[in-house]
Coordinates of C-alpha atoms and ligand atoms in Angstrom, one line a residue:
Chain A
M24 CA -37.6 13.8 -10.0
Q25 CA -35.5 12.1 -12.7
M26 CA -34.8 8.4 -12.0
D27 CA -32.1 6.4 -13.7
S28 CA -31.3 2.8 -13.1
V29 CA -28.1 0.8 -13.2
K30 CA -27.1 -2.8 -12.2
Y31 CA -24.1 -2.0 -10.0
L32 CA -24.1 1.3 -8.2
I33 CA -20.7 2.3 -6.3
I34 CA -20.8 5.2 -4.1
G35 CA -17.3 6.8 -3.7
G36 CA -14.8 6.7 -6.7
S37 CA -11.5 6.2 -5.0
A38 CA -9.3 3.2 -4.0
A39 CA -12.2 0.9 -2.7
G40 CA -14.9 2.1 -5.2
M41 CA -12.6 2.0 -8.3
A42 CA -10.9 -1.3 -7.4
A43 CA -14.3 -2.8 -7.1
A44 CA -15.5 -1.4 -10.3
Q45 CA -12.5 -2.9 -12.1
T46 CA -13.2 -6.3 -10.5
I47 CA -16.9 -6.1 -11.3
R48 CA -16.1 -5.6 -15.0
Q49 CA -13.7 -8.5 -15.0
Q50 CA -16.5 -10.7 -13.8
D51 CA -19.3 -9.2 -15.7
A52 CA -18.5 -7.9 -19.1
Y53 CA -21.8 -6.1 -19.8
G54 CA -23.6 -5.3 -16.5
S55 CA -23.9 -1.4 -16.2
I56 CA -21.6 0.1 -13.6
A57 CA -22.1 3.8 -12.3
V58 CA -19.7 5.3 -9.8
L59 CA -20.8 8.5 -7.9
S60 CA -18.1 10.7 -6.7
A61 CA -18.7 13.8 -4.6
E62 CA -15.4 15.3 -5.7
A63 CA -15.2 17.4 -8.9
D64 CA -12.1 15.6 -9.9
M65 CA -12.1 12.2 -11.7
P66 CA -10.7 9.4 -9.5
Y67 CA -6.9 9.7 -8.7
F68 CA -4.2 8.1 -6.5
R69 CA -5.1 10.0 -3.1
P70 CA -1.7 9.3 -1.4
M71 CA -0.1 11.3 -4.3
I72 CA -1.7 14.5 -3.5
P73 CA 1.4 15.8 -1.5
Y74 CA 3.2 16.0 -4.9
V75 CA 0.5 18.3 -6.2
V76 CA 1.2 20.5 -3.1
T77 CA 4.9 20.6 -4.1
G78 CA 4.1 21.0 -7.7
K79 CA 6.2 18.0 -8.8
K80 CA 3.2 16.3 -10.2
S81 CA 0.0 17.7 -12.0
A82 CA -3.5 16.5 -11.3
K83 CA -3.3 14.7 -14.6
D84 CA -0.1 12.8 -13.4
I85 CA -2.0 11.1 -10.7
M86 CA -5.2 10.1 -12.3
L87 CA -6.3 6.4 -11.5
S88 CA -7.9 5.4 -14.9
G89 CA -5.6 3.8 -17.3
N90 CA -2.8 3.3 -14.8
G91 CA -1.7 0.4 -12.7
P92 CA -4.3 -2.2 -12.5
Y93 CA -7.0 0.2 -13.4
V94 CA -7.6 -0.4 -17.1
A95 CA -11.2 -1.8 -17.3
T96 CA -13.5 0.3 -19.5
G97 CA -17.3 0.8 -19.7
I98 CA -17.4 2.2 -16.1
Q99 CA -19.5 5.4 -15.9
I100 CA -18.2 7.8 -13.5
L101 CA -20.3 10.8 -12.4
T102 CA -18.3 13.5 -10.6
S103 CA -19.6 16.2 -8.2
A104 CA -22.6 13.6 -7.7
R105 CA -23.1 13.3 -3.8
A106 CA -25.4 10.6 -2.4
D107 CA -27.7 12.3 0.1
S108 CA -29.5 9.3 1.3
V109 CA -30.3 5.6 0.6
N110 CA -33.6 3.9 0.5
A111 CA -32.6 0.2 0.9
D112 CA -36.1 -1.1 0.6
S113 CA -36.8 0.6 -2.8
K114 CA -33.0 0.2 -3.6
T115 CA -32.8 3.8 -4.6
V116 CA -30.4 6.6 -3.9
S117 CA -31.0 10.3 -3.9
I118 CA -28.2 12.3 -5.6
N119 CA -27.6 16.0 -5.0
N120 CA -31.2 16.4 -3.8
T121 CA -32.1 16.6 -7.4
W122 CA -32.4 13.2 -8.9
R123 CA -32.4 9.5 -8.0
M124 CA -30.9 6.1 -9.2
S125 CA -32.0 2.7 -8.7
Y126 CA -29.8 -0.2 -8.4
D127 CA -29.5 -4.0 -8.2
K128 CA -26.5 -3.9 -6.1
V129 CA -24.9 -1.1 -4.1
L130 CA -21.3 -0.6 -2.8
F131 CA -20.7 2.0 -0.1
A132 CA -17.1 3.1 -0.7
T133 CA -17.4 6.7 0.8
G134 CA -14.0 6.6 2.5
S135 CA -13.1 8.8 5.4
S136 CA -12.8 12.5 6.0
P137 CA -10.4 14.5 8.3
Y138 CA -11.5 14.8 11.8
I139 CA -11.4 18.5 12.9
P140 CA -11.4 18.9 16.6
P141 CA -14.2 21.2 17.7
E142 CA -12.4 22.5 20.7
I143 CA -10.0 24.3 18.4
Q144 CA -11.2 27.9 17.7
G145 CA -11.2 29.3 14.1
T146 CA -10.7 26.2 12.1
D147 CA -13.0 27.7 9.3
T148 CA -10.4 30.5 8.7
N149 CA -9.0 30.9 5.3
G150 CA -5.6 29.2 5.3
V151 CA -6.7 26.2 7.5
F152 CA -6.3 22.9 5.7
A153 CA -6.7 19.2 6.3
L154 CA -5.0 17.5 3.3
R155 CA -7.3 14.9 2.0
T156 CA -8.4 15.8 -1.6
L157 CA -7.0 17.1 -4.7
A158 CA -8.9 20.3 -4.2
D159 CA -7.2 20.6 -0.7
A160 CA -3.8 20.1 -2.4
R161 CA -4.6 22.9 -4.9
G162 CA -5.7 25.1 -2.1
M163 CA -2.5 24.4 0.0
A164 CA -0.3 25.1 -3.1
A165 CA -2.0 28.4 -3.7
R166 CA -1.8 29.4 0.0
A167 CA 1.9 28.3 0.1
E168 CA 2.7 31.1 -2.2
I169 CA 2.1 33.6 0.5
T170 CA 3.2 31.6 3.5
D171 CA 6.6 31.9 5.0
H172 CA 5.7 29.8 8.0
A173 CA 3.1 26.9 8.5
V174 CA 2.1 25.2 11.6
M175 CA 1.0 21.6 11.4
L176 CA -1.2 20.2 14.2
G177 CA -0.8 16.5 14.7
G178 CA 2.2 14.2 14.2
G179 CA 0.8 11.4 12.1
L180 CA 2.0 10.1 8.8
L181 CA -0.4 12.4 6.7
N182 CA 0.7 15.6 8.5
L183 CA 4.3 14.6 8.1
K184 CA 3.7 14.1 4.3
A185 CA 1.9 17.4 4.2
A186 CA 4.9 19.0 6.2
F187 CA 7.4 17.6 3.8
A188 CA 5.4 19.0 0.8
L189 CA 5.7 22.5 2.2
L190 CA 9.3 22.2 3.3
A191 CA 10.0 21.2 -0.4
R192 CA 8.5 24.4 -1.5
G193 CA 10.7 26.4 0.9
V194 CA 8.0 27.0 3.6
K195 CA 9.2 27.0 7.2
V196 CA 7.3 24.4 9.0
T197 CA 6.5 23.7 12.8
L198 CA 5.0 20.5 13.8
V199 CA 2.8 20.7 17.0
V200 CA 2.2 17.3 18.6
Y201 CA 0.2 16.5 21.6
S202 CA 1.9 13.1 22.3
P203 CA 5.4 12.8 23.5
E204 CA 6.7 11.8 20.0
V205 CA 5.5 12.0 16.4
L206 CA 3.9 9.0 14.7
S207 CA 2.7 7.6 18.1
Q208 CA -0.2 5.7 16.1
L209 CA 2.4 3.8 14.3
M210 CA 5.3 3.2 16.8
E211 CA 6.2 3.7 20.4
P212 CA 8.1 6.9 21.2
E213 CA 11.2 4.7 22.1
D214 CA 11.2 3.2 18.6
A215 CA 10.9 6.5 16.8
G216 CA 14.4 7.7 17.6
L217 CA 15.8 7.4 14.0
I218 CA 12.8 8.9 12.5
R219 CA 13.0 11.9 14.8
I220 CA 16.8 12.4 13.9
A221 CA 15.9 12.4 10.3
L222 CA 13.0 14.9 10.6
D223 CA 15.3 17.2 12.6
R224 CA 18.0 16.9 10.0
A225 CA 15.5 17.7 7.3
G226 CA 14.7 21.0 9.1
L227 CA 11.3 20.2 10.5
K228 CA 10.6 22.1 13.8
I229 CA 8.9 19.8 16.3
K230 CA 7.1 20.8 19.5
T231 CA 5.8 17.8 21.5
G232 CA 3.3 17.8 24.5
L233 CA 1.4 20.8 23.2
A234 CA -2.2 21.3 21.9
A235 CA -3.8 24.1 19.9
E236 CA -6.1 26.4 21.6
G237 CA -7.2 28.6 18.7
I238 CA -6.4 29.9 15.2
L239 CA -5.6 33.8 14.9
S240 CA -6.6 35.6 11.9
D241 CA -6.7 38.9 10.2
K242 CA -8.5 40.0 7.1
K243 CA -6.1 37.8 4.9
G244 CA -7.0 34.7 6.8
V245 CA -4.7 32.8 9.2
S246 CA -2.2 35.0 11.1
G247 CA -1.0 32.7 13.8
I248 CA -1.8 30.0 16.4
A249 CA -2.3 30.0 20.1
L250 CA -1.1 27.0 21.8
S251 CA -1.9 25.5 25.2
D252 CA 1.4 26.7 27.0
G253 CA 0.2 30.2 26.4
S254 CA 2.5 31.0 23.6
E255 CA 1.7 32.1 20.0
L256 CA 3.2 31.3 16.8
P257 CA 2.7 33.5 13.9
C258 CA 1.9 31.7 10.7
K259 CA -0.1 32.0 7.5
M260 CA -1.2 28.4 7.3
V261 CA -2.4 25.7 9.6
C262 CA -2.7 22.1 8.6
I263 CA -4.7 19.7 10.8
G264 CA -3.9 16.0 10.8
K265 CA -5.9 14.7 13.6
G266 CA -7.0 11.4 12.1
V267 CA -10.0 10.5 9.9
R268 CA -13.4 9.4 10.5
P269 CA -15.6 7.2 8.2
S270 CA -17.9 9.3 5.8
T271 CA -21.3 7.4 6.5
A272 CA -23.6 10.3 7.5
F273 CA -25.7 9.8 4.4
L274 CA -26.6 6.3 5.7
S275 CA -27.9 7.4 9.1
N276 CA -31.6 6.7 8.5
S277 CA -31.2 3.9 6.0
G278 CA -31.3 0.9 8.3
I279 CA -27.8 0.1 7.3
E280 CA -26.1 -1.0 10.5
L281 CA -23.2 1.4 11.4
D282 CA -20.7 1.1 14.1
R283 CA -18.3 4.1 13.5
G284 CA -18.2 2.7 9.9
V285 CA -20.5 0.6 7.9
V286 CA -20.7 -2.9 9.5
V287 CA -20.1 -5.8 7.1
D288 CA -19.6 -9.5 7.4
R289 CA -16.6 -11.5 6.3
H290 CA -18.0 -11.3 2.8
T291 CA -18.1 -7.6 2.8
A292 CA -22.0 -7.7 2.9
C293 CA -24.1 -5.2 4.9
N294 CA -27.0 -6.2 7.2
I295 CA -29.4 -5.5 4.2
P296 CA -29.4 -7.6 1.1
D297 CA -27.7 -6.4 -1.9
A298 CA -25.6 -3.8 -0.2
F299 CA -21.9 -4.0 0.5
S300 CA -19.1 -1.7 1.8
A301 CA -15.2 -1.6 1.6
G302 CA -12.4 0.7 2.3
D303 CA -12.0 3.5 4.9
A304 CA -16.0 3.6 5.3
A305 CA -16.2 0.0 6.2
V306 CA -15.7 -1.8 9.6
T307 CA -13.2 -4.5 9.0
F308 CA -11.2 -6.8 11.4
D309 CA -7.7 -7.4 12.4
P310 CA -6.6 -11.0 11.4
V311 CA -4.3 -11.3 14.3
T312 CA -6.6 -10.1 17.2
G313 CA -10.0 -10.6 15.4
Q314 CA -10.9 -7.1 16.6
R315 CA -13.5 -4.9 14.8
I316 CA -11.4 -2.0 13.2
T317 CA -11.8 1.0 10.8
T318 CA -8.8 1.9 8.8
G319 CA -7.2 4.6 6.7
L320 CA -5.2 2.4 4.3
W321 CA -5.0 2.6 0.5
T322 CA -3.8 -1.0 0.5
N323 CA -6.7 -2.3 2.6
A324 CA -9.2 -0.3 0.6
V325 CA -8.1 -1.8 -2.7
E326 CA -8.0 -5.3 -1.5
M327 CA -11.4 -5.0 0.2
G328 CA -12.9 -3.2 -2.8
R329 CA -11.7 -6.0 -5.0
C330 CA -13.2 -8.6 -2.5
A331 CA -16.6 -6.8 -2.5
G332 CA -16.4 -6.7 -6.4
Y333 CA -16.3 -10.5 -6.3
N334 CA -19.0 -10.8 -3.8
I335 CA -21.2 -8.3 -5.7
T336 CA -21.0 -10.3 -8.8
G337 CA -21.9 -13.6 -7.0
K338 CA -18.3 -15.0 -6.5
R339 CA -18.5 -15.5 -2.8
T340 CA -15.1 -14.5 -1.5
A341 CA -14.1 -14.0 2.1
Y342 CA -12.0 -10.9 3.2
A343 CA -8.9 -11.8 5.0
G344 CA -8.9 -8.6 7.2
T345 CA -6.2 -6.3 7.5
F346 CA -3.9 -4.9 10.3
G347 CA -4.9 -1.6 11.5
I348 CA -1.2 -0.6 11.2
M349 CA 0.3 -1.5 7.9
N350 CA 2.4 1.3 6.7
A351 CA 5.4 1.7 4.5
T352 CA 7.0 5.0 3.7
Q353 CA 10.0 7.2 3.6
V354 CA 10.0 10.2 5.9
A355 CA 13.0 12.4 5.1
D356 CA 15.6 10.2 4.0
E357 CA 14.6 7.3 6.4
P358 CA 12.4 4.4 5.1
F359 CA 10.3 2.5 7.6
V360 CA 7.6 -0.1 7.7
S361 CA 5.3 -0.6 10.7
M362 CA 2.7 -3.3 10.8
G363 CA 0.4 -5.3 13.3
I364 CA 1.0 -5.1 17.0
V365 CA 3.7 -2.5 17.8
H366 CA 2.7 -1.0 21.0
T367 CA 4.1 -3.4 23.5
K368 CA 4.9 -1.3 26.6
G369 CA 3.2 -2.9 29.6
T370 CA 2.2 -5.9 27.7
D371 CA 3.5 -9.4 27.7
Y372 CA 4.3 -9.7 24.0
E373 CA 7.8 -11.2 23.3
V374 CA 9.9 -8.4 21.9
H375 CA 13.2 -8.6 20.1
A376 CA 14.6 -5.2 19.3
S377 CA 18.0 -4.5 17.8
A378 CA 19.6 -1.2 16.8
S379 CA 22.7 -0.4 14.7
G380 CA 23.8 3.2 13.9
A381 CA 21.5 3.5 11.0
T382 CA 18.8 0.8 11.4
Y383 CA 16.3 -0.1 14.0
R384 CA 14.4 -3.4 14.0
K385 CA 11.6 -4.6 16.5
M386 CA 10.0 -7.9 16.0
V387 CA 7.0 -8.7 18.2
F388 CA 6.0 -12.2 19.0
S389 CA 2.9 -13.5 20.7
P390 CA 3.4 -14.0 24.5
D391 CA 3.9 -17.6 24.1
G392 CA 6.4 -16.7 21.4
N393 CA 5.1 -19.0 18.8
R394 CA 3.6 -16.4 16.5
L395 CA 5.0 -13.3 14.9
V396 CA 2.4 -10.6 15.4
G397 CA 4.0 -7.3 14.5
M398 CA 7.2 -5.4 13.6
T399 CA 8.8 -1.9 13.3
L400 CA 11.7 -1.7 10.8
I401 CA 13.5 1.6 10.2
G402 CA 16.4 2.1 7.9
D403 CA 16.5 -1.5 6.6
I404 CA 13.1 -2.7 5.4
A405 CA 14.3 -5.5 3.1
G406 CA 11.9 -8.4 2.9
A407 CA 9.1 -6.7 4.9
G408 CA 6.5 -8.5 2.8
M409 CA 7.7 -11.9 3.9
Y410 CA 7.1 -11.0 7.6
R411 CA 3.7 -9.7 6.5
Y412 CA 3.0 -13.1 5.0
V413 CA 4.2 -14.9 8.2
I414 CA 2.1 -12.5 10.5
R415 CA -1.0 -12.7 8.3
E416 CA -1.2 -16.3 7.9
N417 CA -0.7 -16.7 11.7
M418 CA 2.2 -19.1 10.9
P419 CA 3.8 -21.2 13.8
V420 CA 7.3 -19.7 13.7
K421 CA 9.1 -22.2 15.6
E422 CA 11.7 -23.4 12.8
I423 CA 12.1 -19.8 11.4
K424 CA 12.1 -17.9 14.6
S425 CA 15.8 -17.4 14.9
L426 CA 16.0 -16.5 11.2
I427 CA 13.4 -13.8 11.7
I428 CA 15.0 -12.3 14.7
S429 CA 18.5 -12.4 12.9
K430 CA 17.1 -11.0 9.7
K431 CA 18.2 -14.1 7.8
L432 CA 14.8 -15.2 6.5
H433 CA 14.3 -15.3 2.7
Y434 CA 11.9 -17.0 0.4
G435 CA 14.1 -19.9 -0.1
H436 CA 13.2 -21.1 3.3
F437 CA 9.7 -21.6 2.1
M438 CA 10.5 -23.7 -1.0
Chain B
M28 CA 3.1 -24.8 -26.1
S29 CA 1.2 -21.6 -26.1
G30 CA 0.9 -19.0 -23.1
P31 CA 3.6 -16.6 -22.0
R32 CA 6.8 -18.1 -20.8
E33 CA 8.1 -17.9 -17.2
I34 CA 11.4 -18.4 -15.4
F35 CA 11.6 -21.6 -13.4
V36 CA 13.9 -22.7 -10.9
R37 CA 15.3 -26.3 -10.6
I38 CA 16.6 -26.1 -7.1
S39 CA 18.4 -29.3 -7.2
R40 CA 20.6 -28.1 -9.9
C41 CA 21.7 -24.7 -8.3
T42 CA 25.2 -24.7 -7.1
G43 CA 25.1 -21.1 -5.8
C44 CA 27.8 -19.9 -8.3
K45 CA 25.8 -16.6 -8.6
T46 CA 26.5 -16.3 -12.3
C47 CA 22.9 -15.2 -12.7
E48 CA 23.3 -12.3 -10.4
I49 CA 26.1 -10.9 -12.2
A50 CA 24.4 -11.6 -15.7
C51 CA 21.2 -9.8 -14.4
A52 CA 23.0 -6.7 -13.1
V53 CA 25.1 -6.4 -16.4
E54 CA 21.8 -6.7 -18.4
H55 CA 20.4 -3.9 -16.4
S56 CA 23.4 -1.5 -16.8
A57 CA 23.7 1.2 -19.3
S58 CA 26.7 -0.2 -20.9
K59 CA 25.8 -4.0 -20.7
N60 CA 29.5 -4.7 -20.2
L61 CA 30.7 -6.2 -17.0
F62 CA 33.8 -4.1 -16.6
A63 CA 32.0 -0.8 -17.4
A64 CA 29.0 -1.8 -15.4
V65 CA 31.1 -1.9 -12.2
S66 CA 31.8 1.8 -12.0
E67 CA 28.4 2.9 -13.5
R68 CA 26.2 5.2 -11.6
P69 CA 23.3 4.5 -10.7
T70 CA 24.8 1.2 -9.6
P71 CA 23.5 -1.6 -11.8
K72 CA 21.5 -4.1 -9.6
T73 CA 20.7 -7.7 -9.8
R74 CA 17.1 -8.7 -9.7
V75 CA 17.6 -12.5 -8.9
Y76 CA 19.1 -13.4 -5.5
V77 CA 20.9 -16.6 -4.8
E78 CA 20.0 -17.3 -1.2
G79 CA 21.4 -20.2 1.1
V80 CA 19.0 -22.2 2.8
L81 CA 21.1 -25.0 4.1
P82 CA 24.9 -25.1 4.3
D83 CA 24.7 -27.1 1.0
K84 CA 21.4 -25.7 -0.5
R85 CA 21.2 -22.6 -2.7
V86 CA 18.0 -21.2 -4.2
P87 CA 17.7 -18.3 -6.7
V88 CA 14.7 -16.3 -6.0
L89 CA 13.0 -13.7 -8.2
C90 CA 9.8 -11.9 -9.1
R91 CA 7.1 -14.5 -9.8
H92 CA 4.9 -11.9 -11.8
C93 CA 2.1 -13.3 -9.5
D94 CA -1.3 -13.8 -11.2
D95 CA -2.8 -11.8 -8.4
A96 CA 0.2 -9.5 -7.9
P97 CA 0.0 -7.8 -4.4
C98 CA 2.4 -5.2 -5.5
M99 CA 0.4 -4.0 -8.3
H100 CA -2.8 -3.6 -6.3
A101 CA -1.1 -2.0 -3.4
C102 CA 1.0 0.6 -5.3
I103 CA -0.1 4.0 -4.2
S104 CA 1.2 5.8 -7.3
G105 CA -0.1 3.6 -10.2
A106 CA 3.4 2.7 -11.1
I107 CA 3.0 -1.1 -11.4
R108 CA 1.1 -2.7 -14.3
R109 CA 0.8 -6.1 -16.1
T110 CA 2.0 -6.1 -19.7
A111 CA 0.2 -8.2 -22.4
E112 CA 2.9 -10.9 -22.0
G113 CA 2.0 -11.2 -18.4
V114 CA 5.0 -9.4 -16.8
V115 CA 4.4 -7.2 -13.8
L116 CA 6.5 -4.0 -14.7
T117 CA 7.4 -1.1 -12.3
D118 CA 7.4 2.2 -14.3
T119 CA 10.3 3.9 -12.6
D120 CA 9.1 7.3 -13.8
K121 CA 5.9 6.9 -11.8
C122 CA 7.5 5.1 -8.7
I123 CA 8.0 7.5 -5.9
G124 CA 9.9 5.1 -3.6
C125 CA 7.3 4.7 -0.9
W126 CA 8.2 1.0 -0.6
T127 CA 4.5 -0.1 -0.3
C128 CA 5.4 -3.0 -2.8
V129 CA 8.4 -3.9 -0.7
M130 CA 5.9 -4.1 2.2
V131 CA 3.5 -6.4 0.5
C132 CA 5.7 -8.7 -1.7
P133 CA 5.6 -12.2 0.0
Y134 CA 8.7 -13.2 -1.9
G135 CA 10.9 -10.5 -0.7
V136 CA 12.2 -9.9 -4.2
I137 CA 11.5 -6.1 -4.8
G138 CA 14.7 -4.2 -4.3
R139 CA 15.2 -0.5 -3.1
H140 CA 17.5 1.5 -5.3
L141 CA 19.1 4.0 -2.9
E142 CA 20.7 6.1 -5.5
T143 CA 17.6 6.5 -7.6
H144 CA 15.1 6.3 -4.8
R145 CA 13.0 3.7 -7.0
S146 CA 12.1 0.1 -6.4
Y147 CA 13.2 -2.5 -8.9
R148 CA 12.6 -6.0 -9.7
C149 CA 12.9 -8.7 -12.5
D150 CA 11.4 -7.3 -15.9
R151 CA 12.2 -10.6 -17.8
C152 CA 14.7 -8.7 -19.8
P153 CA 12.6 -6.9 -22.4
G154 CA 14.4 -7.0 -25.7
R155 CA 16.0 -10.5 -25.1
E156 CA 14.7 -13.7 -26.4
I157 CA 15.9 -15.5 -23.2
P158 CA 16.4 -13.5 -20.0
A159 CA 20.0 -12.9 -19.0
C160 CA 20.0 -15.0 -15.9
V161 CA 18.6 -18.1 -17.7
S162 CA 21.1 -17.8 -20.5
S163 CA 23.9 -17.4 -18.2
C164 CA 23.1 -20.4 -15.8
P165 CA 26.0 -23.0 -16.4
T166 CA 23.8 -25.8 -14.8
D167 CA 20.5 -25.1 -16.3
A168 CA 18.9 -24.4 -12.9
L169 CA 17.1 -21.5 -14.3
I170 CA 14.9 -22.3 -17.5
Y171 CA 12.6 -20.3 -19.4
K172 CA 9.3 -22.1 -20.6
T173 CA 5.6 -21.9 -20.6
V174 CA 3.9 -23.2 -17.5
G175 CA 2.3 -26.2 -19.5
S176 CA 5.7 -27.3 -20.9
F177 CA 7.5 -26.9 -17.6
S178 CA 5.0 -29.1 -15.8
D179 CA 5.1 -31.7 -18.7
D180 CA 8.9 -31.8 -18.3
V181 CA 8.6 -32.3 -14.5
R182 CA 6.1 -35.0 -15.0
K183 CA 8.3 -36.7 -17.6
H184 CA 11.2 -36.4 -15.2
V185 CA 9.3 -38.0 -12.4
A186 CA 8.1 -40.8 -14.5
E187 CA 11.6 -41.6 -15.6
E188 CA 12.9 -41.5 -11.9
M189 CA 10.0 -43.9 -11.1
I190 CA 10.9 -46.3 -14.0
A191 CA 14.7 -46.0 -12.9
A192 CA 13.8 -46.9 -9.4
K193 CA 11.7 -49.8 -10.3
E194 CA 14.6 -51.3 -12.6
E195 CA 17.1 -51.0 -9.7
Ligands
FAD19 C1 -1.8 12.8 1.7 C2 -2.3 11.2 1.9 C3 -1.3 10.2 1.9 C4 -1.7 8.9 2.1 N1 -0.8 7.9 1.9 C5 -1.0 6.6 2.1 C6 -0.1 5.6 2.2 O1 1.1 5.8 2.0 N2 -0.6 4.4 2.4 C7 -1.7 3.9 2.5 O2 -2.0 2.9 2.8 N3 -2.8 5.0 2.8 C8 -2.4 6.2 2.5 N4 -3.3 7.1 2.6 C9 -4.8 6.9 3.0 C10 -5.6 6.5 1.7 O3 -5.5 7.5 0.6 C11 -6.9 6.0 2.1 O4 -7.0 5.1 3.0 C12 -7.8 5.6 0.8 O5 -7.8 6.6 -0.1 C13 -9.2 5.0 1.2 O6 -9.8 4.8 0.0 P1 -11.4 4.7 -0.1 O7 -11.8 4.4 -1.4 O8 -12.0 3.8 1.1 O9 -12.0 6.1 0.4 P2 -11.5 7.5 -0.1 O10 -10.3 7.7 -0.7 O11 -11.7 8.5 1.1 O12 -12.5 8.1 -1.2 C14 -14.0 8.1 -0.9 C15 -14.5 9.1 -2.0 O13 -16.0 9.0 -1.8 C16 -16.5 10.2 -1.8 N5 -17.7 10.5 -1.1 C17 -17.8 10.5 0.3 N6 -19.2 10.6 0.7 C18 -19.8 10.4 -0.6 C19 -21.2 10.6 -0.9 N7 -22.1 10.6 0.1 N8 -21.6 10.5 -2.2 C20 -20.6 10.4 -3.3 N9 -19.3 10.2 -3.0 C21 -19.0 10.5 -1.7 C22 -15.3 11.1 -1.4 O14 -15.5 12.5 -1.9 C23 -14.1 10.5 -1.9 O15 -13.9 10.9 -3.2 C24 -3.1 8.5 2.4 C25 -4.1 9.6 2.3 C26 -3.7 11.0 2.2 C27 -4.7 12.0 2.1

């Protein structure tokens, strides 16, 4: 079996892996860096793939290399190269069951993959998607050509983005959500009112409190979907958005400690020397609650990947953790930010919520009222980053609390 | 002094007149003329904000072009990069208006342009020797210098004040 060797081996060529590669190159100008990617495409900005579904952007438009901070050179990227297993003792990785690579240091940045609920029948039918990769986006774009109606299962942010991509192509879209409201991971149903109005206005049909039983098909693929209330909806496409799970199966017999994701210490290091992990694949922690969490956030993957890059090159750097919830986006014409602790029903967090016609603002403080711990902003998200700073630094808010609540805080107050 | 120049704020000198805000918006208009800019679409926006801290204290805040720019690393579309001069720039063609940069900027100085659905911030006025806000400031509260020369000035200033205090 062929055996290559490299100083820094990065498994997974996306946010975490490429941010790490960039940082390693800054710290070590000459050490060899190889990035393995199971995908056939060169690294790209994953959150941009809905634009490939709509056709507003091409694959080339969303490539990572040369854009934003990704300007380092001398990084070897191997596409269609999947790591099958890792031998942490001999420090080697088996690739595509055909060759091996040995390394000095390794980073597991294999991200996450869509969770496909096994109880739904027929998820392997042609026309069923879970939008995660550029290849999925191309597939959806092609299927959209023959689709008049698509059904989305799950009301999370990714599925909403996929839904809007299809709406933009003129496809009729029905969103089927098991929870009582969309975006239930990111905000409480009572807080989602403005978002719901915007979705309705944009022409998205939403059915809540329903699950899918099975996907119906004919010889051209998906032909409809059977729902838990006994009804059937004809459709040519089904898109599953039921969350993601860390992609760590290849590490199962490696001795690397796993707990949903790859367990790392505060310095992004695994339980075995010279091995590190970052991004969706890794278990990180919430800076407010201290709890172990896995995330599905580009922002976290980049930050943690950069941190790992420093640690791998010997510059010991602690990771500050991330909120499990930290999303900014625009759905339909409604911008929103949700961050930190936002599910407060039945808890004793101190909540200050205010609504005007077009905006909603909920600021969540610790039960003793001394710390800001989370927020949901809809319509007006100005200055959101300042609040993030206040939350993350665990700042006592005493003097600035009334400014936070009344939306009068600005950076001048810190100067 | 070598090194790229930056915009510094001398808080004690700011009177809150907001001349810088107007100069900035005009500089970022198509016409670069105050009277024409007022009716332009998309509406020209200021990227410097004069904020009130105390009833008698005003502070102009604007993009710091951070060394470790959180916006650049967080951007999900690769629209934010650093130029050779150290300026952190948002490429409006690549920006998709997801507002991730707004969510992570600790200074709160990235704006959302509602008409263009793009974010915007200080670009240090490419094409101008001195940024418009700095040259418009009537009290020299905004200055454009390298880090080294600004801290030299501050040191000199403090030294002068100490000497003055001794002589009193
Ligand atoms: C449509 C969409 C929109 C999104 N929008 C946002 C957003 O607005 N904000 C936000 O914060 N996040 C967003 N996300 C989430 C974000 O994209 C992910 O959190 C981020 O990509 C995680 O980066 P990562 O590097 O950890 O892993 P991933 O991006 O999952 O990449 C892991 C890579 O590793 C490869 N891989 C896996 N196993 C192996 C193996 N054994 N060998 C070799 N390679 C392997 C995979 O093929 C993949 O290419 C969005 C995601 C999607 C799909």
